[in-house]
mmCIF file of C-alpha atoms in Angstrom:
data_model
loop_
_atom_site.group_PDB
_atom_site.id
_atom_site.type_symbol
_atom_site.label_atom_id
_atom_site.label_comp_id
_atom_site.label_asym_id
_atom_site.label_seq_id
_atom_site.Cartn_x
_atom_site.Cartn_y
_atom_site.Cartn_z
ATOM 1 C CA UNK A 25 34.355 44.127 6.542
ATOM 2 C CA UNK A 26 34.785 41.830 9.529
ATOM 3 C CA UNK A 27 36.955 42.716 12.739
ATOM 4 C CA UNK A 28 40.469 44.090 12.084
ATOM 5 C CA UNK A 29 39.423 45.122 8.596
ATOM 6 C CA UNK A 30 39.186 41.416 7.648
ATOM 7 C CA UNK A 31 37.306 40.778 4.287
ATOM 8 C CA UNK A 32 33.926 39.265 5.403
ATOM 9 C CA UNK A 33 33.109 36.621 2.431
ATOM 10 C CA UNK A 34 29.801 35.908 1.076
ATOM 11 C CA UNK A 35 27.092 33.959 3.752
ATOM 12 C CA UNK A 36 26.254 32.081 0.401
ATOM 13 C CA UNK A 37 29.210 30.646 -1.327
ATOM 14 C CA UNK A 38 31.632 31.342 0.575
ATOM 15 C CA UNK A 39 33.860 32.415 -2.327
ATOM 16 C CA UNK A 40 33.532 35.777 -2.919
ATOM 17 C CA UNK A 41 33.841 39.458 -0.617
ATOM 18 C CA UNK A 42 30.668 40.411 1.117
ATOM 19 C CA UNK A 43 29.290 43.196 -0.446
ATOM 20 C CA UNK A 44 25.874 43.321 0.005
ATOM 21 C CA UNK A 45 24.693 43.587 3.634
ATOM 22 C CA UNK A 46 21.165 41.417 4.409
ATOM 23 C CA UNK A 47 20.104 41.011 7.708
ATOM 24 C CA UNK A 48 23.320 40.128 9.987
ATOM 25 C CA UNK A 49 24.595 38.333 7.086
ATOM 26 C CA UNK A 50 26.418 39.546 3.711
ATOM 27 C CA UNK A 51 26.048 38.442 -0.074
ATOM 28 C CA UNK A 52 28.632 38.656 -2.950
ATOM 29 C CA UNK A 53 28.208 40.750 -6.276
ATOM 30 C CA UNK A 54 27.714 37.710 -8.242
ATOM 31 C CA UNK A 55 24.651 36.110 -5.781
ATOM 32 C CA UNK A 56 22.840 39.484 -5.475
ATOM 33 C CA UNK A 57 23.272 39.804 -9.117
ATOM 34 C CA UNK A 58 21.656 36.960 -9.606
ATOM 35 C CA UNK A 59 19.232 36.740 -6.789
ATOM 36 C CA UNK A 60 17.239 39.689 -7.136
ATOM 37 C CA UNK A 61 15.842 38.610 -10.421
ATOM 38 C CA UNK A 62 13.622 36.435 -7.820
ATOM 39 C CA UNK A 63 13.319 39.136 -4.935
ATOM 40 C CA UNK A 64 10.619 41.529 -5.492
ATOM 41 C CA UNK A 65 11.331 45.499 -5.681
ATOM 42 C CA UNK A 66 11.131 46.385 -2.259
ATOM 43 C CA UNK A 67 12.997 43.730 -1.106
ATOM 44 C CA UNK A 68 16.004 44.943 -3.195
ATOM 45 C CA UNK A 69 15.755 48.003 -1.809
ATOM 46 C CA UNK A 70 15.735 46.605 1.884
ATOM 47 C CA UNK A 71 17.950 44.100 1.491
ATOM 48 C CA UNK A 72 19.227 45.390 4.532
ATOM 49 C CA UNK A 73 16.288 44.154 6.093
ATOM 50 C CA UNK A 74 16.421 40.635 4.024
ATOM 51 C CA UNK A 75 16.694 37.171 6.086
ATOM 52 C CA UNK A 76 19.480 34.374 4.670
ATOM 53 C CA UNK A 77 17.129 32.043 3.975
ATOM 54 C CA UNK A 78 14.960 34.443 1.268
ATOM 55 C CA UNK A 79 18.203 35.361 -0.480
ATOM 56 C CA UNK A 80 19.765 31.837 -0.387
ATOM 57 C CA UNK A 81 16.004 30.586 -1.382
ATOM 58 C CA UNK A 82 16.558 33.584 -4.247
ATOM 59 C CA UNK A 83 19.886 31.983 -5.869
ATOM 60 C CA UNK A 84 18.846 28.676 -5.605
ATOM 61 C CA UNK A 85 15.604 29.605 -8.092
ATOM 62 C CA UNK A 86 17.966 31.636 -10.194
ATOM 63 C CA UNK A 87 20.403 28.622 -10.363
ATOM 64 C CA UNK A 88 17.430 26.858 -11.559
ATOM 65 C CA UNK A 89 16.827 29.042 -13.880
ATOM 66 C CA UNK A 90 20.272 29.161 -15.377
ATOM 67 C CA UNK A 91 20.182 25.325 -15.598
ATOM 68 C CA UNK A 92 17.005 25.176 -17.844
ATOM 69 C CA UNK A 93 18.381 27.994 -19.722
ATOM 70 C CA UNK A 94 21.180 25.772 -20.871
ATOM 71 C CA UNK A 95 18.637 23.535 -22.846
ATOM 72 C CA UNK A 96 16.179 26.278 -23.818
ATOM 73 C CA UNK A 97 16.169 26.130 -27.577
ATOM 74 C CA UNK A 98 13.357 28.635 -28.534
ATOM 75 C CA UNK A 99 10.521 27.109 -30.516
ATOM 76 C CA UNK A 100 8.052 29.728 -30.865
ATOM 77 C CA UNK A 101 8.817 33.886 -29.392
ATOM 78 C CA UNK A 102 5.871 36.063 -28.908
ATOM 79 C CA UNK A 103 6.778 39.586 -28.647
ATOM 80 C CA UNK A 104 9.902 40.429 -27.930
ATOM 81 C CA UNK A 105 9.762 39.146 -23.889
ATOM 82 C CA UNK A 106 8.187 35.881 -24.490
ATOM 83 C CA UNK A 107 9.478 32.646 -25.253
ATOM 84 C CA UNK A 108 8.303 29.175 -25.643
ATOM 85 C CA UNK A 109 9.910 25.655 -25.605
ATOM 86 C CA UNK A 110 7.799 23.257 -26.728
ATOM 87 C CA UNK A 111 10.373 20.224 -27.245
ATOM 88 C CA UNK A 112 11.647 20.714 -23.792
ATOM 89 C CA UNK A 113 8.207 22.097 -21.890
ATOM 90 C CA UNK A 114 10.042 25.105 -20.994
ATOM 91 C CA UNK A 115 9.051 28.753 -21.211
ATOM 92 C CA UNK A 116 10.661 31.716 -20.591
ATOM 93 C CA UNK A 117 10.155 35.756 -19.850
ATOM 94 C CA UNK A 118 12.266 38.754 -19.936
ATOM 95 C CA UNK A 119 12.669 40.189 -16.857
ATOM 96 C CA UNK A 120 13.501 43.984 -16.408
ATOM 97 C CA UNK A 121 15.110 44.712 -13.405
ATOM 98 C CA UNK A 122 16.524 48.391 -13.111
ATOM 99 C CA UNK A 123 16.785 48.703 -16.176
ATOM 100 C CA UNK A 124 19.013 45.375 -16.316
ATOM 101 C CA UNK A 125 17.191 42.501 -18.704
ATOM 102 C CA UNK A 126 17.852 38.506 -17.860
ATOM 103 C CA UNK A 127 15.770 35.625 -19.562
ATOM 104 C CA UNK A 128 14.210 33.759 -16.904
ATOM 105 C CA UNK A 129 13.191 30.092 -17.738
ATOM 106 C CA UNK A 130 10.486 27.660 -15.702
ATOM 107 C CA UNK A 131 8.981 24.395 -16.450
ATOM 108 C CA UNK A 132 5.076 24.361 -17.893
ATOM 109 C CA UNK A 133 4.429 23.121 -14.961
ATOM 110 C CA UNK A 134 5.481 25.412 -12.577
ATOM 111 C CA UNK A 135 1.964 27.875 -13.838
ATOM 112 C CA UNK A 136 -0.219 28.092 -10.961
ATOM 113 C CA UNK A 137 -2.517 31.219 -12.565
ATOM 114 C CA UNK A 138 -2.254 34.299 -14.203
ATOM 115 C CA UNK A 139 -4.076 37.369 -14.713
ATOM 116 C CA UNK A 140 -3.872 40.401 -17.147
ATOM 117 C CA UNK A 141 -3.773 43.607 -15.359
ATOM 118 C CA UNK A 142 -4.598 47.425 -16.568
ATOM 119 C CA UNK A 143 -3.309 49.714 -14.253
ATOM 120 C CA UNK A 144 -4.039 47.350 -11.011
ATOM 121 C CA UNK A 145 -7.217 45.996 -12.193
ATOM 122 C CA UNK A 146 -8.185 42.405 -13.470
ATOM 123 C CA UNK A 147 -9.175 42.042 -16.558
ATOM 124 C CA UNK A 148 -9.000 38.667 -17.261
ATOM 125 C CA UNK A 149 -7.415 35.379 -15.768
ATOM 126 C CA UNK A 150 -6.687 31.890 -15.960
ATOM 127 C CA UNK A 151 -4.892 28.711 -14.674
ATOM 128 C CA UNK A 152 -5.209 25.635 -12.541
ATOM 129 C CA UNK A 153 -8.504 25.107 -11.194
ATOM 130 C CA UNK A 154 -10.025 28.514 -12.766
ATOM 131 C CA UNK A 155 -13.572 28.094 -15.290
ATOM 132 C CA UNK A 156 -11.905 30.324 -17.955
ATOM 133 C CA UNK A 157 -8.935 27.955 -19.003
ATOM 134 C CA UNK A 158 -7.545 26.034 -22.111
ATOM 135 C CA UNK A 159 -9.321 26.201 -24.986
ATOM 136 C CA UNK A 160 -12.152 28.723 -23.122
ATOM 137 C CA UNK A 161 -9.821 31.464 -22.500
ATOM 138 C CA UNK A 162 -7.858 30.898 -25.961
ATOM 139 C CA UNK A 163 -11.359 31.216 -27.815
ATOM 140 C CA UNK A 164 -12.394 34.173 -25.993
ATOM 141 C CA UNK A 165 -9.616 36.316 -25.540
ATOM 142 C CA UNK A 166 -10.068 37.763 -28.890
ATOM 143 C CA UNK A 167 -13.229 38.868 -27.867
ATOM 144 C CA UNK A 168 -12.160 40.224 -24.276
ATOM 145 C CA UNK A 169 -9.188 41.986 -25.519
ATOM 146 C CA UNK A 170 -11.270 43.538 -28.622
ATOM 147 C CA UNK A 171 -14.007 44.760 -26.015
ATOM 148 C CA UNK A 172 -11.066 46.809 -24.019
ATOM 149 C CA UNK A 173 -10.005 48.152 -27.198
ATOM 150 C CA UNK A 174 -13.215 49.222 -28.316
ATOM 151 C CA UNK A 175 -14.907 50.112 -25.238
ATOM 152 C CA UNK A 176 -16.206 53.572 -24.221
ATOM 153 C CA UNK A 177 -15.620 52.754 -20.228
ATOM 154 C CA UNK A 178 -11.552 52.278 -21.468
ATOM 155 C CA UNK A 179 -9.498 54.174 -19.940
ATOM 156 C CA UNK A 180 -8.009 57.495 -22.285
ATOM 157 C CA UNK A 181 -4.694 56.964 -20.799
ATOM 158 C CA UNK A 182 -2.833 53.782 -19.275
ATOM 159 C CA UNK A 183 0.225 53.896 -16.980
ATOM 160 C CA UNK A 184 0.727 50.417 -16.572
ATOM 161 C CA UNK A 185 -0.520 47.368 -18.808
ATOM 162 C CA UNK A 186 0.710 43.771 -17.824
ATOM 163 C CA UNK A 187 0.269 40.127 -17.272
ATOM 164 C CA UNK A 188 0.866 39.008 -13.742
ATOM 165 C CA UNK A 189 1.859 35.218 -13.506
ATOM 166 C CA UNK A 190 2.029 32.878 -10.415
ATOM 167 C CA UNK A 191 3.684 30.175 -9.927
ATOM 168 C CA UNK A 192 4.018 27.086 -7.682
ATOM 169 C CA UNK A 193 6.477 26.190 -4.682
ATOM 170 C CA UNK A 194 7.328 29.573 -3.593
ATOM 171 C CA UNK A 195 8.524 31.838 -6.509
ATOM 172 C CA UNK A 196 6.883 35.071 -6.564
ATOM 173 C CA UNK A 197 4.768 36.399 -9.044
ATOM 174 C CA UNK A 198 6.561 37.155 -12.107
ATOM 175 C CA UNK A 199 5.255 40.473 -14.418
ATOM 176 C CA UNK A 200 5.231 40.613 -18.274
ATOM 177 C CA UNK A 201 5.659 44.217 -19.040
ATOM 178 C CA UNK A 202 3.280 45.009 -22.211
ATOM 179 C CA UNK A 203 3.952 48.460 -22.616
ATOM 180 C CA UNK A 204 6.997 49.229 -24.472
ATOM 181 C CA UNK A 205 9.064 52.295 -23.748
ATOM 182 C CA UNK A 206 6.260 53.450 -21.298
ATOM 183 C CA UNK A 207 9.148 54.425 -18.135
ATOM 184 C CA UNK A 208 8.116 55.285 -14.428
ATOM 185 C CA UNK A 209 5.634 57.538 -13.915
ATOM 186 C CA UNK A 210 4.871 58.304 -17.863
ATOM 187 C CA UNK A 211 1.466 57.042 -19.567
ATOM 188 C CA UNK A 212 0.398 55.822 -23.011
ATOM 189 C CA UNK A 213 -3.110 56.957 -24.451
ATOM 190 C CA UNK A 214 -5.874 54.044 -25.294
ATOM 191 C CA UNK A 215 -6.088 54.634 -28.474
ATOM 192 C CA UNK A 216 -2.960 54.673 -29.780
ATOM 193 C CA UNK A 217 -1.104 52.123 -31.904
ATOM 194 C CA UNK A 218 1.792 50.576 -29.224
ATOM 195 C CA UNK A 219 -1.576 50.203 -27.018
ATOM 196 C CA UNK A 220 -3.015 48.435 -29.394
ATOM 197 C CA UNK A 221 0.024 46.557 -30.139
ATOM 198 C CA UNK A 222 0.192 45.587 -26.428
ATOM 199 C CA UNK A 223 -3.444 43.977 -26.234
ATOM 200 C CA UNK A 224 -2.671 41.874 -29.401
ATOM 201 C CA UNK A 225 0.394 40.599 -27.420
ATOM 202 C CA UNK A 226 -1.623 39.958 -24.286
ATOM 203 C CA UNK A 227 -3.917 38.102 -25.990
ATOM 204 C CA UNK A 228 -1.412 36.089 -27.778
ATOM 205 C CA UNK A 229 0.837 35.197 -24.114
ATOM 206 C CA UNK A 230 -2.073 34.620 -22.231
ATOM 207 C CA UNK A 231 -3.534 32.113 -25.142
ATOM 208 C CA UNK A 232 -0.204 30.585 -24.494
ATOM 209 C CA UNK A 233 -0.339 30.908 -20.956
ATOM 210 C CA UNK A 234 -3.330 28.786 -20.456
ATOM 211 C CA UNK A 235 -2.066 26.305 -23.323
ATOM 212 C CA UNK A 236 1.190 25.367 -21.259
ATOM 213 C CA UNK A 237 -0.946 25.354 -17.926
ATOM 214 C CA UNK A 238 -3.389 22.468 -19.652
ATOM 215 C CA UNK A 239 0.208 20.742 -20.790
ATOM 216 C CA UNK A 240 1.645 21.161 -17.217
ATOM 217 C CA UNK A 241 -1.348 19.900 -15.654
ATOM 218 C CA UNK A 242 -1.510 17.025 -17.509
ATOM 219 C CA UNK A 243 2.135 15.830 -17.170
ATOM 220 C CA UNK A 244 1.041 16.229 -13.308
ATOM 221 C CA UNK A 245 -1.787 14.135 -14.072
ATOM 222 C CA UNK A 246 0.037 11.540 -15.704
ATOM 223 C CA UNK A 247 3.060 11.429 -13.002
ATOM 224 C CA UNK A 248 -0.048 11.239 -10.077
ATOM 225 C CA UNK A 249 -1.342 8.193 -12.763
ATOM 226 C CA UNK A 250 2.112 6.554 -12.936
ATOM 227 C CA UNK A 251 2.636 6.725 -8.974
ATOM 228 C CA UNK A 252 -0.831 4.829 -8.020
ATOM 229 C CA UNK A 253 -0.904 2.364 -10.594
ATOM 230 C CA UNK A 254 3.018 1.864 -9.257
ATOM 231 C CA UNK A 255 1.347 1.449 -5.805
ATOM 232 C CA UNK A 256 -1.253 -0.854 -6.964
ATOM 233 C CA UNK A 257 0.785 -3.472 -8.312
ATOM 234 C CA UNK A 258 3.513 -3.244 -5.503
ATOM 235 C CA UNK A 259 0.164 -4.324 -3.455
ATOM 236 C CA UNK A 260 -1.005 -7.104 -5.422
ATOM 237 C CA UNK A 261 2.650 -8.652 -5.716
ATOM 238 C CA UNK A 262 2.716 -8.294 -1.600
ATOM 239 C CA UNK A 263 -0.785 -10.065 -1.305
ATOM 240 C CA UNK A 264 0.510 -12.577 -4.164
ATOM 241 C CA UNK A 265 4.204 -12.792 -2.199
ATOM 242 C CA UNK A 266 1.863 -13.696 1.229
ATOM 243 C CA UNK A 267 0.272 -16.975 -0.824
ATOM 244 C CA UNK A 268 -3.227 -14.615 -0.512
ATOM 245 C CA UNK A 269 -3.672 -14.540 -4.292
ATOM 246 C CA UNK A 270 -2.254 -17.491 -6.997
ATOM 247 C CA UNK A 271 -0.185 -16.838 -9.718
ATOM 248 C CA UNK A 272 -3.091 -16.652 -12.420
ATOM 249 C CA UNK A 273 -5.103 -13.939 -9.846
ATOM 250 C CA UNK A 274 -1.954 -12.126 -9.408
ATOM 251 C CA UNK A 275 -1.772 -11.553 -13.495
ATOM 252 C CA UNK A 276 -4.990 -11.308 -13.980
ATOM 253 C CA UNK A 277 -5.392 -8.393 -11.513
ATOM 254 C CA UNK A 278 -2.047 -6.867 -12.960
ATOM 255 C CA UNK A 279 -3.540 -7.350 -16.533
ATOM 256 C CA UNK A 280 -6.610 -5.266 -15.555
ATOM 257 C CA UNK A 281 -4.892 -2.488 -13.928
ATOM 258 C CA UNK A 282 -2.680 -2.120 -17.040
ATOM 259 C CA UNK A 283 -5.824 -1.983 -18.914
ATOM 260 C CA UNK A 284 -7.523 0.943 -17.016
#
């Protein structure tokens, strides 16, 4: 509460009470609600400690996110935390967040890299700019996900089993959770069935994984295209504009670029 026992509303809408306390600053129910599903653990439990601008940076992502979800219309679901839009480029991942689920939804584009990770170790990854990528990685996970199956150096019990994905402008990693019903501080043995479940999944969302990265790259691609061809005529309709080239250069030069 502010002074005189004055409700102190929300630093971010400005329409709700001030619940949460950040860092001189106060959030409502509904924008911590929906913020932390972009704020990692320890952040939520500091939010004490958490500046404006990360929380209002937070709700803006999971605004985002809400939008997108709006026109998500699932066209293939692998597992039961991973979802794919194909029509729409969209994917989408269920997030767990004490013990609270929310689909979050991004763009293909929005991929940066991604890694699979047994109990804090790398065990394979993938994205923009790595060698193992597109149709590499989807050829060869069966074989790298067979191999930690079937290995003798596998560990005899796993805690924690997951893919780790980054993303461009700012979000923070996001984790896919492989291990079902495997809570805090409780294990899973290597050669059990819901472990072997789990690899057959990772294999399956990292396949996809690299397949939406070469489809985000390329619409990147295409947009970076589209901009300097833009560029390139705006040029040679200045230079044709200044009496430097004649109408027949001018088209000529057009007709080639349209070509390339």
């Amino acid at each position: 509460m502010g002074l005189f026992g004055k409700k102190e509303m929300c630093s971010i809408c400005n329409n709700h009470e001030g619940k949460n306390k950040l860092s001189g600053h106060v959030a409502c129910n509904h924008c911590f609600a929906n913020g932390r599903y972009f704020l990692s653990p320890v952040e939520i439990m500091n939010s004490k400690n958490l500046e404006l601008s990360v929380m209002i940076d937070a709700v803006n992502k999971a605004t985002r996110s809400e939008e997108l979800s709006n026109v998500f219309s699932t066209t293939q679901q692998i597992a039961d935390n991973f979802y794919i839009d194909e029509n729409n480029r969209l994917w989408a991942v269920i997030v767990d967040t004490f013990n609270e689920k929310k689909r979050i939804v991004f763009k293909f584009e929005d991929v940066a890299a991604f890694e699979l990770l047994q109990d804090g170790e790398t065990i394979t990854k993938g994205g923009i700019g790595s060698v193992v990528t597109g149709s590499l990685i989807a050829r060869d996970m069966g074989a790298i996900i067979g191999g930690l199956i079937g290995s003798k150096q596998t560990k005899k019990v796993i805690q924690k089993f997951e893919i780790r994905v980054d993303l461009k402008d700012s979000f923070k990693p996001f984790y896919i959770n492989l291990l079902k019903g495997v809570g805090w501080g409780t294990s899973i043995k290597s050669d059990s069935l819901p472990y072997k479940t789990a690899c057959k999944d990772a294999e399956n969302i990292l396949s996809a994984l690299s397949r939406l990265t070469d489809l985000g790259g390329s619409v990147e691609e295409s947009s970076v295209t589209s901009t300097s061809l833009s560029d390139e005529i705006i040029k040679l309709k200045a230079l044709f504009d200044e009496g430097i080239l004649t109408e027949e250069e001018f088209n000529a030069a057009k007709a080639r670029l349209l070509q390339q």
